[in-house]
Coordinates of C-alpha atoms and ligand atoms in Angstrom, one line a residue:
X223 CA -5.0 -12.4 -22.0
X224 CA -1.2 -12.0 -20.9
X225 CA -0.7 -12.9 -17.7
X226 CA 2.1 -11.4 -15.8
X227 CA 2.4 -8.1 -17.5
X228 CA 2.8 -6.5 -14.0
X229 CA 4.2 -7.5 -10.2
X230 CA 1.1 -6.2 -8.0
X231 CA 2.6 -5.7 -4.6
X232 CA -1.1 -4.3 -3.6
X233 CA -2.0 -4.3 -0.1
X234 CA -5.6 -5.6 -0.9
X235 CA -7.6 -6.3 -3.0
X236 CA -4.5 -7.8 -3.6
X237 CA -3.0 -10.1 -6.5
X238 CA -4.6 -13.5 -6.8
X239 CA -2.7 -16.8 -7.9
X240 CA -1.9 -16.7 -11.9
X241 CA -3.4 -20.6 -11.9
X242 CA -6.4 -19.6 -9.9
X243 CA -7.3 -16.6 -12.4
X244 CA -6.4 -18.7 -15.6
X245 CA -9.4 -21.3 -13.2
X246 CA -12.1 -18.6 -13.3
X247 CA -11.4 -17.0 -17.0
X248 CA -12.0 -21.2 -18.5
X249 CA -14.7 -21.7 -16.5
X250 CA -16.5 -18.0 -16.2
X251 CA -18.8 -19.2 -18.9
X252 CA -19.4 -22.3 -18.1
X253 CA -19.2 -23.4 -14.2
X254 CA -18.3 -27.2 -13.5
X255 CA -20.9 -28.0 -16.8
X256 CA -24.0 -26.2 -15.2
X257 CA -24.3 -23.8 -19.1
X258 CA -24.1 -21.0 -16.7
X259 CA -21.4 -18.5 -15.1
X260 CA -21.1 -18.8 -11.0
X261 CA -22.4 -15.7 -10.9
X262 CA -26.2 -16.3 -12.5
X263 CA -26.2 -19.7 -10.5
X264 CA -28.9 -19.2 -7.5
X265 CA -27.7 -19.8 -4.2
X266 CA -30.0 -22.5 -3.1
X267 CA -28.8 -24.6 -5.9
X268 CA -26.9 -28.2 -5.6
X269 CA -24.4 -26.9 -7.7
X270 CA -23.9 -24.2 -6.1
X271 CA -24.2 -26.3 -2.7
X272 CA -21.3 -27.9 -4.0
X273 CA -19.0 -25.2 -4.6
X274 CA -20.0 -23.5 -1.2
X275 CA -19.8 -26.8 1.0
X276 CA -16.3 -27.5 -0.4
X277 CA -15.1 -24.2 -0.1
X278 CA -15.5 -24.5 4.0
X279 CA -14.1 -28.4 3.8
X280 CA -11.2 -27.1 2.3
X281 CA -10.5 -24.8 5.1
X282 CA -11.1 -26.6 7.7
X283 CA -8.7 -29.0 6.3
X284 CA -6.1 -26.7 5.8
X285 CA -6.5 -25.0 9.0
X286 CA -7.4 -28.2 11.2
X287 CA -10.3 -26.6 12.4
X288 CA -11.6 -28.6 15.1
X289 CA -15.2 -30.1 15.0
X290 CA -15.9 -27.4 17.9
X291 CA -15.6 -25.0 15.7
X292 CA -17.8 -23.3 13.2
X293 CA -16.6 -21.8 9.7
X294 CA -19.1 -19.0 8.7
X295 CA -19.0 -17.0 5.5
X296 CA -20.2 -13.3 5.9
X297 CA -20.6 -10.3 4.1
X298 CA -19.3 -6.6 5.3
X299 CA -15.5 -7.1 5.3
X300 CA -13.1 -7.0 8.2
X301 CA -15.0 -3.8 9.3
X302 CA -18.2 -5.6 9.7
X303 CA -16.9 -8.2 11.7
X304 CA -15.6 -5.5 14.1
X305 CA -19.3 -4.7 14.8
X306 CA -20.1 -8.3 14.8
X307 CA -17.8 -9.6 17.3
X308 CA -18.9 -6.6 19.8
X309 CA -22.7 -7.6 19.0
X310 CA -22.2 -11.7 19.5
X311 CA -20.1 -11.2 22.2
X312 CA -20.3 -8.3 24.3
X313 CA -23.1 -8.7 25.6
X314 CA -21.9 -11.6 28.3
X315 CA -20.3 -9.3 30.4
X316 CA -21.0 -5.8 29.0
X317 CA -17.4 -4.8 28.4
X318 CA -14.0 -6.3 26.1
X319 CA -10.5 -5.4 26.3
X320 CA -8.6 -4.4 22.9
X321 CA -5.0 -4.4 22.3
X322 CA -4.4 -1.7 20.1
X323 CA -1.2 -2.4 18.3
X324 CA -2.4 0.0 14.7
X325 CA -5.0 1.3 12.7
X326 CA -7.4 -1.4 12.4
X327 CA -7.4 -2.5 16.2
X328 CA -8.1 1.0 16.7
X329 CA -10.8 1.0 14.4
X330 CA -12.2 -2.0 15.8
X331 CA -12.4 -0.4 19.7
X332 CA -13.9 2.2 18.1
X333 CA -16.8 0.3 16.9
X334 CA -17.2 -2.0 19.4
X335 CA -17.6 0.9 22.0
X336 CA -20.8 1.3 20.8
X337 CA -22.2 -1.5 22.2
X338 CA -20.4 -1.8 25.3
X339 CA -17.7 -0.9 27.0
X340 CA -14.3 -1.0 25.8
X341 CA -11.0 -1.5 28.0
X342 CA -7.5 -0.5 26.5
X343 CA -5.3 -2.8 27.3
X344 CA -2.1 -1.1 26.7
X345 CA -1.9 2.3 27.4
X346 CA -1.9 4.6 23.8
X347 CA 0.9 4.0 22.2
X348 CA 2.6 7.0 20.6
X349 CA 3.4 5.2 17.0
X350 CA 2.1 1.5 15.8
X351 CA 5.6 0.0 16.0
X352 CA 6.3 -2.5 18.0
X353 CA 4.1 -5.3 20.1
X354 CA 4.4 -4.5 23.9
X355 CA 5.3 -8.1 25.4
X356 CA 2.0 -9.5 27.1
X357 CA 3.8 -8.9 30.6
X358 CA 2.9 -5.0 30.4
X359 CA -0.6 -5.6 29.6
X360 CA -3.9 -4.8 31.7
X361 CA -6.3 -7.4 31.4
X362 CA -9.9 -7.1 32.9
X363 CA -10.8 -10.5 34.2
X364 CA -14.2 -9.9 33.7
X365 CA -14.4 -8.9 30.0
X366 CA -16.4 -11.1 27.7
X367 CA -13.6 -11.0 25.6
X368 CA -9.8 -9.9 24.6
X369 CA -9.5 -8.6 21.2
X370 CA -6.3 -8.4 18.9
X371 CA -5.1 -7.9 15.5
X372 CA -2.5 -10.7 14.1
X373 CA -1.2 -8.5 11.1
X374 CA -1.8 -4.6 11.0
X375 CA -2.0 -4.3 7.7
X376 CA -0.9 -0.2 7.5
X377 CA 2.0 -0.4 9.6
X378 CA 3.2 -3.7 9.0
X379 CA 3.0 -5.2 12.8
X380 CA 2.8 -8.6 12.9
X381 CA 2.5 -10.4 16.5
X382 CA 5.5 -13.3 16.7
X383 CA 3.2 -14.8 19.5
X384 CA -0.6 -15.7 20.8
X385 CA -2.0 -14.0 23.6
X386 CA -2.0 -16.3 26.7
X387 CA -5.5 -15.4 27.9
X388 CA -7.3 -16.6 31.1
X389 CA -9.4 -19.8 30.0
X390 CA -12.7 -18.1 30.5
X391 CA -12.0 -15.0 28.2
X392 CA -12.0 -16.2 24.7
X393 CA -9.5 -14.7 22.3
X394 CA -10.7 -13.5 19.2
X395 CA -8.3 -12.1 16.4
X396 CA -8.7 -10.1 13.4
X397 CA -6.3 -12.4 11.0
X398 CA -7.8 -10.7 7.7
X399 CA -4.1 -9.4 6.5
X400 CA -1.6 -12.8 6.9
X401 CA -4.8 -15.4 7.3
X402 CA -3.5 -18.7 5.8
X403 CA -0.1 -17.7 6.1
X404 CA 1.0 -19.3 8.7
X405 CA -0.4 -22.3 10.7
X406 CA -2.2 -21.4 14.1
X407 CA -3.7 -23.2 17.0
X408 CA -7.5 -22.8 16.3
X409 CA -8.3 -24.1 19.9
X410 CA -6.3 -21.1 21.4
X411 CA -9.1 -18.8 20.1
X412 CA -12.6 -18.2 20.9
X413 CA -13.5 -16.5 17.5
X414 CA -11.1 -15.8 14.2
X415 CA -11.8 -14.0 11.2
X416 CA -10.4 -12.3 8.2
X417 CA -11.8 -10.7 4.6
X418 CA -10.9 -12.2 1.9
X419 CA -9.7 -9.5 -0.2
X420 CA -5.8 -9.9 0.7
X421 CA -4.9 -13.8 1.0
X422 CA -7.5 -15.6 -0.3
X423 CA -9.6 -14.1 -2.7
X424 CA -11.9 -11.0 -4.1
X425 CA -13.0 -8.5 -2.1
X426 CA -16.9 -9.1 -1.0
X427 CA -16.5 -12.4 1.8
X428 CA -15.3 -12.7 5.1
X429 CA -14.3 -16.1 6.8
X430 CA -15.6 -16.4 10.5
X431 CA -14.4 -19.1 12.7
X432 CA -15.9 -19.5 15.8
X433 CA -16.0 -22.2 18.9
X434 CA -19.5 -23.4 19.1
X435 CA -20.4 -22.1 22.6
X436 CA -19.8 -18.3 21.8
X437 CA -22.4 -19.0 19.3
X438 CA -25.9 -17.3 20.5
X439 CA -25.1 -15.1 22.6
X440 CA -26.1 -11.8 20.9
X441 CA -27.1 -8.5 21.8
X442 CA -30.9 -8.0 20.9
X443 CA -30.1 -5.5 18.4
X444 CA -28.2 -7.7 16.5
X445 CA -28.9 -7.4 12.8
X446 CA -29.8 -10.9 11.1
X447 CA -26.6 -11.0 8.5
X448 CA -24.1 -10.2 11.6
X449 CA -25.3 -13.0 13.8
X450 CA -23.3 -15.7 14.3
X451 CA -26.1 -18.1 15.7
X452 CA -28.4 -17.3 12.2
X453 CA -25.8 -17.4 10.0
X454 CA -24.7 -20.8 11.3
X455 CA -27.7 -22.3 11.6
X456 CA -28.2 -21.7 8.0
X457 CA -24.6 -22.7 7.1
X458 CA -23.7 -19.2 6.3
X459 CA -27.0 -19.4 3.0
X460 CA -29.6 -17.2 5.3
X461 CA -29.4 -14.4 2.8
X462 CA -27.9 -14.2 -0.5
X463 CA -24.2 -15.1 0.2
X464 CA -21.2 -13.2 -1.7
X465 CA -21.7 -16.8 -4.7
X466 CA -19.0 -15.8 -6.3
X467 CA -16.2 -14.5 -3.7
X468 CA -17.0 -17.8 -2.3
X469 CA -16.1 -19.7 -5.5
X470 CA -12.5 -17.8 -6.3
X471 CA -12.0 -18.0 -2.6
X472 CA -12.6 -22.1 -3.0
X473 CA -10.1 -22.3 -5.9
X474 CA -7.6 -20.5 -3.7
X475 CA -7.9 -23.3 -1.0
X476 CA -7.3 -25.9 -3.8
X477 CA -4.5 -24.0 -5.1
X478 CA -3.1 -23.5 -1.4
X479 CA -3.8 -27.2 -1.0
X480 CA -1.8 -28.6 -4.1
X481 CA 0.9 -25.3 -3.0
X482 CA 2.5 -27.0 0.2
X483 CA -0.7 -25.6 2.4
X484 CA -0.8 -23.5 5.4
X485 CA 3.1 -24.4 6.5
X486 CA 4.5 -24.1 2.4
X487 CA 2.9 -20.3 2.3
X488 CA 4.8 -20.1 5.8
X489 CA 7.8 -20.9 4.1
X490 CA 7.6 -18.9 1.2
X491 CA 6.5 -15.6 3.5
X492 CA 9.5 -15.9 5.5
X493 CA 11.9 -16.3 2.3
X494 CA 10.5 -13.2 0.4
X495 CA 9.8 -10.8 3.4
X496 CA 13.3 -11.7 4.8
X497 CA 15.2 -10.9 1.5
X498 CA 13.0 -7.4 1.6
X499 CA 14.0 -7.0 5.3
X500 CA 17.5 -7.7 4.4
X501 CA 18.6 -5.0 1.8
X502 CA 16.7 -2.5 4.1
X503 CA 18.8 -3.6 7.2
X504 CA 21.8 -3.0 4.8
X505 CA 21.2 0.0 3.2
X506 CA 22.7 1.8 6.2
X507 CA 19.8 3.9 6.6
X508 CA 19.1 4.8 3.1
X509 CA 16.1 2.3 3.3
X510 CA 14.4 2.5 6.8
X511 CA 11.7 0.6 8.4
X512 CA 10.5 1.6 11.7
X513 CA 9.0 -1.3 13.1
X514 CA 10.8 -3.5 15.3
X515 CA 12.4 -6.2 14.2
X516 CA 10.8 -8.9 16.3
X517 CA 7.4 -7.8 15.0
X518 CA 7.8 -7.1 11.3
X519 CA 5.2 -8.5 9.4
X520 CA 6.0 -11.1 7.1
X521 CA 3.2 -9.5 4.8
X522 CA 3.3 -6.0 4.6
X523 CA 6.3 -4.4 4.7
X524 CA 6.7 -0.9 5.1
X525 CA 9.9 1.3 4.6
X526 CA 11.0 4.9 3.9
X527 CA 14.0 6.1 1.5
X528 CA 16.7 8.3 2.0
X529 CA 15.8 9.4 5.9
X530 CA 13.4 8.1 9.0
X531 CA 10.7 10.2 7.8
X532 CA 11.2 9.5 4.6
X533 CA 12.5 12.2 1.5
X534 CA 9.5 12.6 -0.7
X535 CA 11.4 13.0 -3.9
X536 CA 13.5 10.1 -3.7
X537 CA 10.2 8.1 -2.9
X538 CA 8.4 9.6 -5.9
X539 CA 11.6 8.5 -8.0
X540 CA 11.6 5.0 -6.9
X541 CA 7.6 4.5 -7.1
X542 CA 7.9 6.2 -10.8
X543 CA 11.0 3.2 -11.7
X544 CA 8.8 0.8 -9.9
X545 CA 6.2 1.2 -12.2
X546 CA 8.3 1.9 -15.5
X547 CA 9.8 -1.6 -14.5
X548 CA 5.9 -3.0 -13.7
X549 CA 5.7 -3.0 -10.1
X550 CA 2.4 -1.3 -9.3
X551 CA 0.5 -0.4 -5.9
X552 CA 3.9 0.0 -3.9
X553 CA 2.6 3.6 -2.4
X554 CA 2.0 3.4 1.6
X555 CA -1.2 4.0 3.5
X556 CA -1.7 7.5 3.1
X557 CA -1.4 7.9 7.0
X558 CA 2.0 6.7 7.3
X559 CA 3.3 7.5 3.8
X560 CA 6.4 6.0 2.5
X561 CA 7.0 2.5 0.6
X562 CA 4.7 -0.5 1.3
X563 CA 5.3 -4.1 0.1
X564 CA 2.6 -6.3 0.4
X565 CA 3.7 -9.7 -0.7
X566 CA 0.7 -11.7 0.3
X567 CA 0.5 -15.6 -0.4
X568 CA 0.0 -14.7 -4.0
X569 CA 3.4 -13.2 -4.3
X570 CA 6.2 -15.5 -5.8
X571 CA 9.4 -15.0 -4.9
X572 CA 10.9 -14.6 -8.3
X573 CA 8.4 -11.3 -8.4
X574 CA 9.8 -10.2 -4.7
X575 CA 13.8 -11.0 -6.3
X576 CA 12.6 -8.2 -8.9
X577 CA 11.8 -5.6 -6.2
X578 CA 15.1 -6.6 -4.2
X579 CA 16.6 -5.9 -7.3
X580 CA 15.4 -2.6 -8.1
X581 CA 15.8 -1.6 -4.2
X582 CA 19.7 -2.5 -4.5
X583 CA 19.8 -0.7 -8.0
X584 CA 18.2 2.2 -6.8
X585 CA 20.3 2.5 -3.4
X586 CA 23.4 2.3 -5.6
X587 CA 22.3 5.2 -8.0
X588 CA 21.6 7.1 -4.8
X589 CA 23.4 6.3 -1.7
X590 CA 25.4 9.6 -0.8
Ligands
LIG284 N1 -8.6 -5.6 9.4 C1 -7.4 -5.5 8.7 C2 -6.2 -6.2 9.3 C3 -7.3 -4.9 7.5 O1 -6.2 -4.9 6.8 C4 -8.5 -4.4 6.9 C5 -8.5 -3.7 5.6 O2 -7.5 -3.4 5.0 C6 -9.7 -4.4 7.7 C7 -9.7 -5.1 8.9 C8 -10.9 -3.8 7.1 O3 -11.4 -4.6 6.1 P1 -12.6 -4.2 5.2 O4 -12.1 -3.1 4.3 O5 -12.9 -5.5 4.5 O6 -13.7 -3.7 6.0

């Protein structure tokens, strides 16, 4: 197999670390000496224990995770954790305040309105662009929680700060598109969590954090595989778990580990989405990102070509020399349209220098 044959800038399931692959392929047939692949090994299994058990010390390690605090590992992505936050939490004060900064905090309100009720926090905001500063916000003192989204993943929002919430409200954040990409303060939230499928592995598991005394206090109608107080005191192995999600999403802690950790993926994030951010902010308007500049995501970046909204043929041009040149899955969300960068952990910055390069090439050829 020949690695490397293309730059996936993919906004998830995203590209995955060449060592980490090259991990999986040796061992696919054979996992750590058990004869068998990951994937035939049954859960309940010491070797398996193994693999799962090391896979949560790794991350607590790399996050600090306090011993208040409970890693679960779930099934039903990001968008079954929306459901599950609402039905572990919601139910201590019947009603949760969202700040709806894009798509997927949108999404989120949405589905937690079903089991209680949901106040907006800011009032709708006419595009997903910027991060109103916490000073403009309407907060409901009584709400069993305050909801956010670190990184919106379709617009490329990023917050460049954590909520300061009352001490009774716990915060609970949606981190599933820039999770382990930059150190955080685990005992600012109340309950964190993020599918794999972008930073930290294949698409199928979703990381929970949680402070132990949110833990049990479900709606009746909770289903079994969304409940936090079950799945904990099972250590996340009440049903079948995603086996091997978990295992590629273990080898990417290691790799993270042995990679400079939480603060060297900071590092690197900053470097490539800067030198993306850069050419755009020099292009004089022939490359345009609308987000504000404070909260541009250091993950996804979004831009259009040739105007503000964006001139479909030049776009079509550059996605067609993207991909002539090997740079695949650069189209936007299909609701915003345009360009989208996605340069995840994964993402060296030798592959980002190649885009850069093809940006400047391409604004040369076609600047007016
Ligand atoms: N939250 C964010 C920030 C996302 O980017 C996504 C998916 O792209 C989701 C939630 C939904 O995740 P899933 O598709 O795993 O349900």
């Amino acid at each position: 197999i020949i690695y490397n044959m293309v730059i996936n800038f993919a906004a998830g399931p995203a590209k995955l670390p060449e060592e980490v692959l090259k991990e999986v392929q040796t061992n696919l047939l054979n996992c750590n000496g058990s004869g068998i692949s990951v994937m035939e090994m049954s859960h309940r299994s010491g070797n398996y224990a193994k693999i799962h058990d090391t896979a949560i010390a790794d991350l607590r390690e790399l996050l600090n995770v306090p011993s208040n605090y409970k890693v679960l590992l779930m099934q039903g992505g990001g968008t079954g954790q929306f459901a599950a936050v609402a039905l572990n939490l919601i139910g201590c004060t019947g009603t949760a305040d969202y700040v709806i900064t894009g798509s997927w905090s949108a999404k989120a309100a949405k589905e937690a309105a079903q089991y209680g009720k949901v106040n907006a926090v800011l009032p709708k905001l006419p595009k997903y662009t910027d991060v109103p500063r916490q000073s403009s916000w309407k907060l409901d003192a009584n709400a069993s929680y305050v909801y956010y989204c670190d990184n919106e993943t379709v617009e490329g929002v990023e917050f460049d700060f954590v909520p300061q919430v009352d001490a009774k409200v716990p915060l609970v954040c949606d981190m599933s598109s820039n999770f382990l990409s930059r150190p955080i303060d685990i005992s600012k939230f109340g309950v964190i969590f993020a599918g794999a499928q972008k930073n930290i592995g294949p698409a199928g598991v979703t990381v929970i954090i949680v402070r132990e005394d949110l833990i049990g206090k479900h709606l009746k109608i909770t289903p079994s595989i969304l409940n936090f107080e079950q799945m904990d005191k099972n250590n996340s192995l009440l049903n079948t778990p995603p086996t091997f999600g978990i295992y590629v999403m273990g080898l990417v802690f290691k790799w993270i580990k042995r990679s400079g950790g939480v603060a060297g993926m900071c590092e690197r994030a900053k470097a490539k989405s800067q030198l993306i951010y850069e050419i755009i902010d020099q292009s004089k308007g022939f490359f345009y990102c609308p987000v504000q500049k404070q909260v541009r995501s250091h993950m996804n970046v979004p831009f259009r070509i040739g105007s503000a909204s964006g001139d479909e043929k030049l776009e079509k041009e550059f996605l067609a020399q993207a991909e002539a040149e090997g740079m695949i899955q650069l189209k936007g969300h299909r609701s915003v349209g345009g360009i989208r960068a996605s340069l995840y952990n994964a993402i060296t910055l030798a592959e980002t220098q190649q885009l850069a390069k093809l940006m400047l090439a391409f604004y040369e050829n076609n600047k007016n």
